[in-house]
Coordinates of C-alpha atoms and ligand atoms in Angstrom, one line a residue:
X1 CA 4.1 33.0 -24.6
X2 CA 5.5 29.7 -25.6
X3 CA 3.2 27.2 -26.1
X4 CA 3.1 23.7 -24.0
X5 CA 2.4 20.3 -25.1
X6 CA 0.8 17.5 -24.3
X7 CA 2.2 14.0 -23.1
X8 CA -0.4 11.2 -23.8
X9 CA 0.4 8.6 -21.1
X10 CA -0.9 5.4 -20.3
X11 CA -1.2 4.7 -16.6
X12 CA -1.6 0.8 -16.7
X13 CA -4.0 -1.8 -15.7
X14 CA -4.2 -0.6 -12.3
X15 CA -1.9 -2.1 -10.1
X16 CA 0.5 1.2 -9.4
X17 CA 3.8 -0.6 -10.1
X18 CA 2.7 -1.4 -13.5
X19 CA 2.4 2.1 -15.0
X20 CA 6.4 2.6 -17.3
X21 CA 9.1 4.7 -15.7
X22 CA 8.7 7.0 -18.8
X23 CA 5.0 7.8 -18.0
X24 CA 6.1 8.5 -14.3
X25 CA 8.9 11.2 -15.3
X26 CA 6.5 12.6 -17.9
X27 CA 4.3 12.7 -14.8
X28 CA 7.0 14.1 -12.6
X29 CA 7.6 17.4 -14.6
X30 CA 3.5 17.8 -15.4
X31 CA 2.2 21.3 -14.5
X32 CA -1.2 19.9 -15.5
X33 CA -2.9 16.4 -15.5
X34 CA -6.0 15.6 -17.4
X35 CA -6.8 11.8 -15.9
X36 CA -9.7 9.3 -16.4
X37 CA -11.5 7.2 -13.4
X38 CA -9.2 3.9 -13.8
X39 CA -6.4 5.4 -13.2
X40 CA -5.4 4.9 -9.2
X41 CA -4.7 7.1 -6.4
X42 CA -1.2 5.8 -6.0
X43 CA 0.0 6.8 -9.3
X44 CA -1.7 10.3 -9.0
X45 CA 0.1 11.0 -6.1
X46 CA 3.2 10.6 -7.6
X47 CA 2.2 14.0 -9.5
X48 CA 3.8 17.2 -8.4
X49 CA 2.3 19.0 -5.5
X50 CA 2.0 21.6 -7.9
X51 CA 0.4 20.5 -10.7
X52 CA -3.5 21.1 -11.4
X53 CA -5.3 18.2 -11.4
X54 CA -8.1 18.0 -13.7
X55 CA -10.7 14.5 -13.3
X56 CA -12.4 13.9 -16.4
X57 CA -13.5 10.2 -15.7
X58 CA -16.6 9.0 -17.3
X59 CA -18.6 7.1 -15.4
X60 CA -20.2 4.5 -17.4
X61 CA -23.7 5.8 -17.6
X62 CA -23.0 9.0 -16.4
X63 CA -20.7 11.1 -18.7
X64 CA -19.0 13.2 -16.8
X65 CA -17.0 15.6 -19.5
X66 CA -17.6 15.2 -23.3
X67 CA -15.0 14.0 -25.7
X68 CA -14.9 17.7 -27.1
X69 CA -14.8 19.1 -23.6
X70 CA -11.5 16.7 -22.9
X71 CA -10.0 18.1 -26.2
X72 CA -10.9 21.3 -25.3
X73 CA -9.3 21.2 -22.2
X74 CA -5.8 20.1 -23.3
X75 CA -5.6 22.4 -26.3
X76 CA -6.6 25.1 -23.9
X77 CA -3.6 24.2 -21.1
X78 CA -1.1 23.3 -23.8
X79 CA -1.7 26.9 -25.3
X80 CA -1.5 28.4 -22.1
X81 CA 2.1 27.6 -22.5
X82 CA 1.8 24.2 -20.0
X83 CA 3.2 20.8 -19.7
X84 CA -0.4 18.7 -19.7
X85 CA 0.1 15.1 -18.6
X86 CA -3.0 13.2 -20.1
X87 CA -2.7 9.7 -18.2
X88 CA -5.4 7.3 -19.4
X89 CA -5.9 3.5 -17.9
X90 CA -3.8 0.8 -19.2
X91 CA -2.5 2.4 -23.1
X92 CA -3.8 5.8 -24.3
X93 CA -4.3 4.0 -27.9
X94 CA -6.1 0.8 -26.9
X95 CA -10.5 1.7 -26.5
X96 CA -8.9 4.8 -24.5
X97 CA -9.9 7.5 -27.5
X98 CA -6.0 8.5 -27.5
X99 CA -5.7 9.0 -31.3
X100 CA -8.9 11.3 -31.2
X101 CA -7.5 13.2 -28.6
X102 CA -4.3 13.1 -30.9
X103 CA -5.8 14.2 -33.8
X104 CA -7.5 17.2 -32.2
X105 CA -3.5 18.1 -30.8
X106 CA -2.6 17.9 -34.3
X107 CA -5.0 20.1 -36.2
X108 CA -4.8 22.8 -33.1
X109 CA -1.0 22.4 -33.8
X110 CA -0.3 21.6 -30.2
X111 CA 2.9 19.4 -29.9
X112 CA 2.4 16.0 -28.3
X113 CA 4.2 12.9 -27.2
X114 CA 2.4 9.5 -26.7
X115 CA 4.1 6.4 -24.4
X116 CA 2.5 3.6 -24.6
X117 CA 1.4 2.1 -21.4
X118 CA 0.5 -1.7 -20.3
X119 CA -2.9 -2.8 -21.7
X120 CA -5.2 -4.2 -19.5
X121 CA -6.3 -7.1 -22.2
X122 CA -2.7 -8.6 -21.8
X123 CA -2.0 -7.8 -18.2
X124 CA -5.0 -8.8 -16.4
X125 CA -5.4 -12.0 -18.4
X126 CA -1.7 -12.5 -17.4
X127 CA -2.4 -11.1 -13.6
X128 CA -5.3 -14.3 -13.8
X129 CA -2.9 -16.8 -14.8
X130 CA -4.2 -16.7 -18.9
X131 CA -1.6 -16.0 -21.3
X132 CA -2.9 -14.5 -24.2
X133 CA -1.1 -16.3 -26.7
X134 CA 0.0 -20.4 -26.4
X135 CA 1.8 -22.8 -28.1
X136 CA -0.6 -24.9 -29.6
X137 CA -3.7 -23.4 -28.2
X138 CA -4.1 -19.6 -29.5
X139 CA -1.4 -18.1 -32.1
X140 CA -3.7 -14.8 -32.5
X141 CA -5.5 -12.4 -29.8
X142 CA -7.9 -10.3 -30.9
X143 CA -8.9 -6.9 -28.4
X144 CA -12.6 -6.2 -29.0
X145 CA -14.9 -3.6 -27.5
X146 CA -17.8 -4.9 -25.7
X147 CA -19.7 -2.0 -25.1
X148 CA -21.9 -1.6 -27.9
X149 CA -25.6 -0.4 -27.6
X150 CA -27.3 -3.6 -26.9
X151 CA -30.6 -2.6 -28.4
X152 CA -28.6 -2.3 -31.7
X153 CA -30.0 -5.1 -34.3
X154 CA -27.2 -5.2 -36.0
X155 CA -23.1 -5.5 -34.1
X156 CA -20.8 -3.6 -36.0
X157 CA -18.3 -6.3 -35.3
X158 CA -18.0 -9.2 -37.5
X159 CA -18.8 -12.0 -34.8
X160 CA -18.5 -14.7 -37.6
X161 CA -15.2 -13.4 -38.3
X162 CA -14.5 -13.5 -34.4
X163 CA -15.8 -16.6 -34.4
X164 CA -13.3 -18.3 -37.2
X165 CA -9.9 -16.9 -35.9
X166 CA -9.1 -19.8 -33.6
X167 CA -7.4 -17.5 -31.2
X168 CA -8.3 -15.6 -28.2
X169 CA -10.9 -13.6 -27.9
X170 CA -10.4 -10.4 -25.3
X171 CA -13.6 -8.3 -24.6
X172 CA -12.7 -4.8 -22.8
X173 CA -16.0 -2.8 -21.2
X174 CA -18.3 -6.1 -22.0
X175 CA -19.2 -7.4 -18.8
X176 CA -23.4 -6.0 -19.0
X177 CA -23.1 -7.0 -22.5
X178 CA -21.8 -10.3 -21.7
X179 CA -25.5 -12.6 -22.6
X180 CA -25.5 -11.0 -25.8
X181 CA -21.4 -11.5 -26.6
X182 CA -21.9 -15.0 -25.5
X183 CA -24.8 -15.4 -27.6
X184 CA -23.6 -13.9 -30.9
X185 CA -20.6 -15.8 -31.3
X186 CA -22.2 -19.1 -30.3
X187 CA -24.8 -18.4 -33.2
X188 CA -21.5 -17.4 -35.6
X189 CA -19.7 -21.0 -34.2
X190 CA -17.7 -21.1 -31.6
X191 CA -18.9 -23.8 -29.3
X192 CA -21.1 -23.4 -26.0
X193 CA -18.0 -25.5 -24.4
X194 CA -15.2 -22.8 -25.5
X195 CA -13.5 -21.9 -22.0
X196 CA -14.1 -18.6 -20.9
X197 CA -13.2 -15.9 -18.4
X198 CA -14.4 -12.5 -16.8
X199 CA -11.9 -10.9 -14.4
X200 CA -12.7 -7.8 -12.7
X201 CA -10.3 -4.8 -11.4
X202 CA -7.1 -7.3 -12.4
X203 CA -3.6 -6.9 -11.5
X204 CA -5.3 -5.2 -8.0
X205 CA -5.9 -6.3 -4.7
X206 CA -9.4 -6.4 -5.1
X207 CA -8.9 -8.6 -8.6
X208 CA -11.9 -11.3 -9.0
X209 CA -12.0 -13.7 -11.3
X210 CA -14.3 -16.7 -12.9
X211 CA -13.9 -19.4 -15.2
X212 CA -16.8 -20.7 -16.9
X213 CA -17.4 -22.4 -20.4
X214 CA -18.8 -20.0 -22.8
X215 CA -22.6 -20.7 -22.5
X216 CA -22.6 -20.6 -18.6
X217 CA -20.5 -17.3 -18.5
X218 CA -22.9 -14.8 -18.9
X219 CA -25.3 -16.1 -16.0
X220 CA -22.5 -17.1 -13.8
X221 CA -20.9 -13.7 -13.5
X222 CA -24.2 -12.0 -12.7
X223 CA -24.3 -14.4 -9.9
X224 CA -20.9 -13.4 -9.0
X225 CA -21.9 -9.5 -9.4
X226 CA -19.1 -8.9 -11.8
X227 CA -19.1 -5.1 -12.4
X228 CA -16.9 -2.8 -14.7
X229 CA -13.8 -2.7 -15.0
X230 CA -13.5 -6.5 -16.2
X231 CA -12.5 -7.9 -19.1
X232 CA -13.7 -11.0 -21.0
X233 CA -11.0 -13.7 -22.4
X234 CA -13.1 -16.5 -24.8
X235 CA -10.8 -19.2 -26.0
X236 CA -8.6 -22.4 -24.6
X237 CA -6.2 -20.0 -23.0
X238 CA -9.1 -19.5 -20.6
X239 CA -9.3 -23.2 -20.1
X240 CA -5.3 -24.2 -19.0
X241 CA -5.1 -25.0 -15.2
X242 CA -6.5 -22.5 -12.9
X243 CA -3.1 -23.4 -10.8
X244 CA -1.6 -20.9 -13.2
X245 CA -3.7 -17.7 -11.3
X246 CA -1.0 -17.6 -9.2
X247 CA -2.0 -14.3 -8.2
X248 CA -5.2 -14.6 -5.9
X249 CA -3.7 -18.2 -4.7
X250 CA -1.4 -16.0 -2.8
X251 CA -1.5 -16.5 1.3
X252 CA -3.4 -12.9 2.0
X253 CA -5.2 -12.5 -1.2
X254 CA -8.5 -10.9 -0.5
X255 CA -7.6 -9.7 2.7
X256 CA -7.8 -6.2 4.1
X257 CA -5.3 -5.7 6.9
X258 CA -5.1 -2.1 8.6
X259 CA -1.6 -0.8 9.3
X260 CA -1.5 1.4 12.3
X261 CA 2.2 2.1 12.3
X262 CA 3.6 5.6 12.4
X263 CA 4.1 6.8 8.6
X264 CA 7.8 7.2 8.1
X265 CA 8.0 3.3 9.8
X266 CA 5.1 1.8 8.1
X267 CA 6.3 0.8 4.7
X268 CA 8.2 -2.8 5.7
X269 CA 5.1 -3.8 7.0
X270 CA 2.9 -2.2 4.1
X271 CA 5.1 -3.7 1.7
X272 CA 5.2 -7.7 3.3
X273 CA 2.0 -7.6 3.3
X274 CA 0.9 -5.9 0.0
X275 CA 3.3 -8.5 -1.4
X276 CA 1.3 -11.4 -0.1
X277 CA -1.0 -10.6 -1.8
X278 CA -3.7 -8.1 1.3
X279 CA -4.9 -4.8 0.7
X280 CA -3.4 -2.2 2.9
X281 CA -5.6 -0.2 4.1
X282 CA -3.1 2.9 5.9
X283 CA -4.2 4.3 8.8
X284 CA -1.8 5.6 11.0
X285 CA -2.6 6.2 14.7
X286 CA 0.4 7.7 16.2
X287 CA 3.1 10.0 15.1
X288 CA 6.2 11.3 17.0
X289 CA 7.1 14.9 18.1
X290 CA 10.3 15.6 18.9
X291 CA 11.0 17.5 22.0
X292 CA 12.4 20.7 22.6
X293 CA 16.0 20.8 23.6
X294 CA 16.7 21.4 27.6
X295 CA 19.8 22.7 29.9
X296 CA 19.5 18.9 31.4
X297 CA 19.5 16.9 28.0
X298 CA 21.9 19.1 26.3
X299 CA 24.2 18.5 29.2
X300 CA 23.8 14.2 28.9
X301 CA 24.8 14.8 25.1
X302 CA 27.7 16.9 26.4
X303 CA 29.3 14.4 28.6
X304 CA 27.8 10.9 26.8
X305 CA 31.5 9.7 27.8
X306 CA 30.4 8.9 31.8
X307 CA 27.9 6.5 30.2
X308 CA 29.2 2.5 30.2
X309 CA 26.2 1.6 28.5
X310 CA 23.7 2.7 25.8
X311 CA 20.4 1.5 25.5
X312 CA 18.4 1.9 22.4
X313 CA 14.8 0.3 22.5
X314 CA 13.4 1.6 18.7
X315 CA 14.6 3.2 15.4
X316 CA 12.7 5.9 16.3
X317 CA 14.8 6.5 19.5
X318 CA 18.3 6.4 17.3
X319 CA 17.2 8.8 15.1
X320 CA 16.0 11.4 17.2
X321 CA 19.3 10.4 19.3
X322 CA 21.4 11.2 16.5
X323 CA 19.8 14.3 15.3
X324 CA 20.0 15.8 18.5
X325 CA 23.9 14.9 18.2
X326 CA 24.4 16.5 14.8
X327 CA 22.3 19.8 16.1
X328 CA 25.0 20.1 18.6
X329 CA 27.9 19.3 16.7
X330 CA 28.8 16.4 17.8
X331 CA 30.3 13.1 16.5
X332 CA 30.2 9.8 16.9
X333 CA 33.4 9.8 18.9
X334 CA 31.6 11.6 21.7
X335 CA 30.2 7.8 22.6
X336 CA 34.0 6.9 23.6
X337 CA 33.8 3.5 25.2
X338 CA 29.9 3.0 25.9
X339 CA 28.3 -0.4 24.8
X340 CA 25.3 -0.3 22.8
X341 CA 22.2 -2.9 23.3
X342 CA 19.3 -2.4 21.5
X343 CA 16.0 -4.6 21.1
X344 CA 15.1 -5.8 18.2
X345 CA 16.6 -6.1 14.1
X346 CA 14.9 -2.6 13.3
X347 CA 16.3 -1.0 16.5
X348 CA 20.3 -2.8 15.3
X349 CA 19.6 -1.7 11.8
X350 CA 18.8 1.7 12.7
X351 CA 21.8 1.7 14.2
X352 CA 24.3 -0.1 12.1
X353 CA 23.2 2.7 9.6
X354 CA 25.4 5.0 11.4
X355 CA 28.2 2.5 12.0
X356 CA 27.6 1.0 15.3
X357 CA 27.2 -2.6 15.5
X358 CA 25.4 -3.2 18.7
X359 CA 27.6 -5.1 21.8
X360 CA 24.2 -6.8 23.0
X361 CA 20.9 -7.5 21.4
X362 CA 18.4 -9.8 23.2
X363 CA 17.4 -12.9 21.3
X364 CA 13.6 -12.3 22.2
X365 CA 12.2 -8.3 21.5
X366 CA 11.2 -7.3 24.6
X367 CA 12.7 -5.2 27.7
X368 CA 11.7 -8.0 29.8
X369 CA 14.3 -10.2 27.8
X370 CA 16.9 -7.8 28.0
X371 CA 16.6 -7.2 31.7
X372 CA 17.2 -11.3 32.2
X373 CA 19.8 -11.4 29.3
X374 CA 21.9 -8.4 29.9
X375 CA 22.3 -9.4 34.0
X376 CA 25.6 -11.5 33.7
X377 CA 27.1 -8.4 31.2
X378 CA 28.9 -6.4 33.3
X379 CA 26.0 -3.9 34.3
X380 CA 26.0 -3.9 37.9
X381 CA 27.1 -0.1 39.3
X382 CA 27.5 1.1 35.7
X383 CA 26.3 4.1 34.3
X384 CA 23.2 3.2 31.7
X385 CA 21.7 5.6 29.4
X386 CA 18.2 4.8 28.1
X387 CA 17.2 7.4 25.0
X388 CA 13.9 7.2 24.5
X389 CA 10.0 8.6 24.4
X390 CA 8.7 11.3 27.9
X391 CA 6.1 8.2 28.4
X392 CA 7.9 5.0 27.9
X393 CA 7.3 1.8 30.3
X394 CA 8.8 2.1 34.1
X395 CA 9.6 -1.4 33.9
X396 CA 13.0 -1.7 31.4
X397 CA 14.5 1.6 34.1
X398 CA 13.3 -0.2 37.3
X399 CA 14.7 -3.7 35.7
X400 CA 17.7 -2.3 35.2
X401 CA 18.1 -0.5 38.5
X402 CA 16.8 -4.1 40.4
X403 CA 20.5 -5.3 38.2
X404 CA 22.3 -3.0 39.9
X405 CA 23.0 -0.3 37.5
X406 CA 22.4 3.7 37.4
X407 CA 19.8 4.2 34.9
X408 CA 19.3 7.8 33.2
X409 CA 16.6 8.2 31.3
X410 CA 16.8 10.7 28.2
X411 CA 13.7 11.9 26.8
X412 CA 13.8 12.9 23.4
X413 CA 10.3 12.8 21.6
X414 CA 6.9 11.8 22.8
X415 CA 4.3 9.5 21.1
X416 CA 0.7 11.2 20.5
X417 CA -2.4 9.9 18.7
X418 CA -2.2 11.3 15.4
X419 CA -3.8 14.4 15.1
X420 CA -5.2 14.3 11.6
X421 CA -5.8 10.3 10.5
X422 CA -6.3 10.0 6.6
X423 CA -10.1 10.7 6.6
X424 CA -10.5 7.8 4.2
X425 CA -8.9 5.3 5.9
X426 CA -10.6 6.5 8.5
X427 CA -14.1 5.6 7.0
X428 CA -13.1 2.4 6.0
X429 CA -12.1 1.2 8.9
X430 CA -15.4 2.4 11.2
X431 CA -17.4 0.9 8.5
X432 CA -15.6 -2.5 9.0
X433 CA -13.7 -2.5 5.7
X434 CA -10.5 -4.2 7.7
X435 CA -10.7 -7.7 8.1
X436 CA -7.4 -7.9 10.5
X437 CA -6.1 -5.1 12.0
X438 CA -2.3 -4.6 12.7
X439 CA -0.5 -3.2 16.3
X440 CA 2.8 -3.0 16.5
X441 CA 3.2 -1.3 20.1
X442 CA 1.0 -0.4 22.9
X443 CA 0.9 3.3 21.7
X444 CA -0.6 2.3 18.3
X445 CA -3.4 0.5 20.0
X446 CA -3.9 3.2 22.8
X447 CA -3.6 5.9 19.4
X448 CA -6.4 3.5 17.8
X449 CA -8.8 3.3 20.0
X450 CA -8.9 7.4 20.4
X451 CA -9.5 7.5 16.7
X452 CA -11.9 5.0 15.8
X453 CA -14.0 5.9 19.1
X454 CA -15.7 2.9 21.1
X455 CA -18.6 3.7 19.3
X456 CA -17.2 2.3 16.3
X457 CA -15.4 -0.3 17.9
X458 CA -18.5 -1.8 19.5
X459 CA -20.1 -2.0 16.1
X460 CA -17.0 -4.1 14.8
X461 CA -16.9 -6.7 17.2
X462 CA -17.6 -9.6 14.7
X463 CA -15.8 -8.3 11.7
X464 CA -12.4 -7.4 12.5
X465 CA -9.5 -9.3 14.2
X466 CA -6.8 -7.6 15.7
X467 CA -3.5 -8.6 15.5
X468 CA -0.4 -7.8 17.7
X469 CA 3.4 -7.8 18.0
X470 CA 3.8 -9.4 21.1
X471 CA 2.7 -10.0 25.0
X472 CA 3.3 -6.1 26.0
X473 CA 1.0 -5.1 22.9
X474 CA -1.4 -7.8 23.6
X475 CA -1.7 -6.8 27.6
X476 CA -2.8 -2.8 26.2
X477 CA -5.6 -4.3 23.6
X478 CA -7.1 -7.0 26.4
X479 CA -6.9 -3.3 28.7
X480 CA -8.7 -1.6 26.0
X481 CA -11.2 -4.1 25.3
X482 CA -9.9 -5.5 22.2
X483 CA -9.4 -9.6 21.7
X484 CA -6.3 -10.7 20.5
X485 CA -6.8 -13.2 17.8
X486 CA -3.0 -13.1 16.0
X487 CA -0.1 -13.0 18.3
X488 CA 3.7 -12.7 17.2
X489 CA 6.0 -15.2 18.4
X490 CA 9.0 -13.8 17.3
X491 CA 8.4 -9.5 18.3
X492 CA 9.0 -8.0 14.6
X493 CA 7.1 -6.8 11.5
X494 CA 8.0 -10.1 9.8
X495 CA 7.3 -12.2 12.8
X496 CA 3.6 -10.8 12.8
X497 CA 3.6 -11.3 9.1
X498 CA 4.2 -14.5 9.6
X499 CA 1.7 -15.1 12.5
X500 CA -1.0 -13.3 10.3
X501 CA -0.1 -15.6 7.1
X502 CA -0.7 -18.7 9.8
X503 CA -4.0 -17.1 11.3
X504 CA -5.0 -16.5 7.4
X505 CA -4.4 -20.0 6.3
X506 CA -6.4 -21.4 9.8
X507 CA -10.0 -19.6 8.1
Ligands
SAH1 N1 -7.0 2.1 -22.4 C1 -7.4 1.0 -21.5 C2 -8.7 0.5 -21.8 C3 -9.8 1.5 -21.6 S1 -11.4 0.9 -21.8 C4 -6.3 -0.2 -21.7 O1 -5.5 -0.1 -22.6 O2 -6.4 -1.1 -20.9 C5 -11.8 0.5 -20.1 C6 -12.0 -1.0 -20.1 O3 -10.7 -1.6 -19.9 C7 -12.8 -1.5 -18.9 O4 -14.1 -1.5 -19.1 C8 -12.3 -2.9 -18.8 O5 -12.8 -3.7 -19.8 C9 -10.8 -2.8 -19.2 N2 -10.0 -2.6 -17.9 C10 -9.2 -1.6 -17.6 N3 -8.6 -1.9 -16.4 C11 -9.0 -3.1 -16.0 C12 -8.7 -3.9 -14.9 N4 -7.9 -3.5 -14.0 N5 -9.3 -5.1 -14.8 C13 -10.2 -5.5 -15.8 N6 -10.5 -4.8 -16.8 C14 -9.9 -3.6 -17.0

């Protein structure tokens, strides 16, 4: 049998867009991947479905597999002929015991690879708004380990070296070790007033951070229950202008907002907000079935020439439209002369995706506006098709019938409550995790409510705010029993962005 190798990978600091494109294509083509606790979710699910996943995280305290267990893992894999992925937090060299892990490859002659990945000493002083290194202020970092047995007498590390470099200090796994850190180096020299910092889980959304001089860190960040992973930066760097932490001065920083969106629709949302800085807590509580075809809708499809008019009121409702179209061979010539309206920038981009620019778009997002805006087009005694979901709102058809035209209504998938909600997200969001939770339509709320169970809901009254899309979505949480305290002004995923960004700036 031909025998694997192993790919030592570093993973990153945390934040999942920080791992290298090298260490996600060695990922890509693992059959095996040996990872430790740091490294998230996110970047192991960019793994092949495939591939055997194999958790060797230590948990400080706790050690979970031995060094020589880990070693004897990926000599075992690699031999069995396998492609092993061993992806460690930030870089596999830096306090990650990558070059033991090496060394034991190389005297078992198993063939490696090592890429180097983005150190968390560097990236989440950086994500903090410290630069390592400055002009004037620190021309050396130095990355020390913090966790050394504090009953120890003596520190293997020279602190009145440390002390005497001028640069910055950068402590990795020091943060219960921080009194006596503190306390060394202020008996090798470096002053009591040297800025300091302790930033926990950096570059993600739940960083936090402190500043402190160097004789008040060590209390301070037990008052500020800083726990592993955080790292320590001692030096001036610490002390430049907090303005610099540009990253947890962002406008949802902190916050925990629950998308409720359909998956295949969610990420514009997801990502808005996730760039603003809130963790996005997915929990989606609808999906979409397509429907079987039938004798009557297969016959609307054959003659979509009679219609004057096509209405489209969501992405969803084009794609399943055009689908349907392509099943039964047809083109888009088979719309011949009909007009197309849709509501809503998603709706027209859906669209303009398969070259039709919509004839008529409401400036306000709702089938209300369209009704009142599309009554001097031409509409009276015409022949309107509406393509849409077996439960969608009376009120667009009998608005559009009240104009004057023939309305046919085309069912082509149906909305249910999602039938198996990431467990999860699930928990989280009974247990009040959410701070602000997000409804785009009426059928996410309606989908919501089923899941969490009233139960739940009663017990998160004070904790959670629920925010909605507009007036239609507001009426179906105020039915449900849920107060609306962020509405949209303008009916889109960026409009309740921004109405959430306003409601976050208000508390
Ligand atoms: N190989 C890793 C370090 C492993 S040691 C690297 O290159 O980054 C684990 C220590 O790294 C933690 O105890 C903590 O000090 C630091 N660390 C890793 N990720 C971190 C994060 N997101 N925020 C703060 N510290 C982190």
């Amino acid at each position: 049998m031909p025998i694997g190798r192993v790919i030592l990978a570093g993973a990153g600091p945390g934040d999942p867009r920080l791992i290298t494109t090298g260490a996600l294509d060695a990922l890509a083509s693992a059959e095996v991947v040996v990872y430790d606790r740091l490294v998230s979710p996110a970047i192991l699910a960019k793994a092949p479905e495939r591939a055997e996943m194999i958790d060797v995280g230590k948990v400080p305290g706790s050690q979970k597999a031995t060094q020589a267990l880990i070693n004897e893992v990926l000599i075992a894999k690699a031999k069995a002929g396998k492609v092993v992925v061993r992806l460690k937090g930030g870089d596999p060299y830096v306090f990650g015991r990558g070059g033991e892990e090496a060394l034991a490859l190389l005297d078992a002659g198993v063939p490696f690879e090592v890429i180097p990945g983005v150190t968390a000493g560097v990236a989440v002083s950086a994500s903090a708004g410290i630069p390592v290194t400055h002009r004037g202020l620190a021309s050396c970092v130095t990355f020390i380990t913090g966790h050394e047995d504090p009953t120890k007498p003596e520190s293997d590390l020279n602190y009145s070296a440390l002390a005497a470099t001028g640069g910055t200090l950068v402590f990795y796994m020091g943060v219960r070790q921080l009194g006596s850190i503190a306390s060394r180096l202020m008996a090798a020299g470096l002053s009591g007033e040297t800025p300091a910092a302790c930033i926990q889980s950096g570059t993600t959304p739940s960083q936090r951070s402190i500043r402190e001089t160097l004789a008040d860190l060590a209390q301070k960040a037990a008052d500020a229950h800083m726990e592993p992973p955080a790292i320590t930066v001692v030096g001036a760097v610490a002390g430049l202008p907090g303005a610099l932490n540009v990253f947890e001065a962002r406008p949802l920083f902190g916050r925990r907002i629950v998308n409720t969106r359909p998956e295949g629709q969610a990420v514009a949302l997801a990502e808005s907000l996730g760039e603003l800085g809130a963790e996005v807590i997915s929990l989606p509580t609808i999906e979409t079935r397509r429907l079987p075809r039938s004798a009557e809708a297969d016959g609307v499809f054959q003659s979509l020439g009679r219609y004057h008019w096509l209405i489209f009121t969501s992405p969803t409702a084009v794609e399943f439209f055009f689908e349907r179209m392509a099943e039964l061979s047809l083109d888009a010539r088979a719309l011949q002369t009909a007009r197309v309206a849709c509501i809503g920038p998603a709706t027209s981009d859906a669209l303009s995706k398969r070259s039709i620019l919509p004839d008529f778009r409401p400036a306000h997002f709702d089938g209300e506006s369209l009704v009142q805006e599309i009554a001097p087009c031409d509409i009276r005694g015409r022949k309107v098709l509406l393509p849409r979901s077996d439960i969608a709102r009376k009120e667009l058809r009998e608005g559009l019938e009240r104009l004057g035209a023939e309305v046919t209504d085309l069912a082509l998938y149906r909305t249910i409550t999602h039938a198996e909600p990431p467990a999860e997200a699930l928990r989280r969001v009974r247990r009040g995790d959410g701070d602000i939770v997000t409804f785009t339509s009426s059928s996410t709320v309606e989908g919501f409510v089923e899941i969490v169970g009233r139960e739940a809901l009663d017990g998160l009254k004070d904790k959670v705010s629920y925010a909605s899309i507009g007036p239609v979505t507001s009426a179906t949480m105020r039915l449900l029993g849920l107060d609306v305290s962020v509405e949209a002004k303008e009916h889109t995923a960026a409009g309740l962005v921004q109405a959430i960004v306003d409601f976050a700036a208000r508390r």
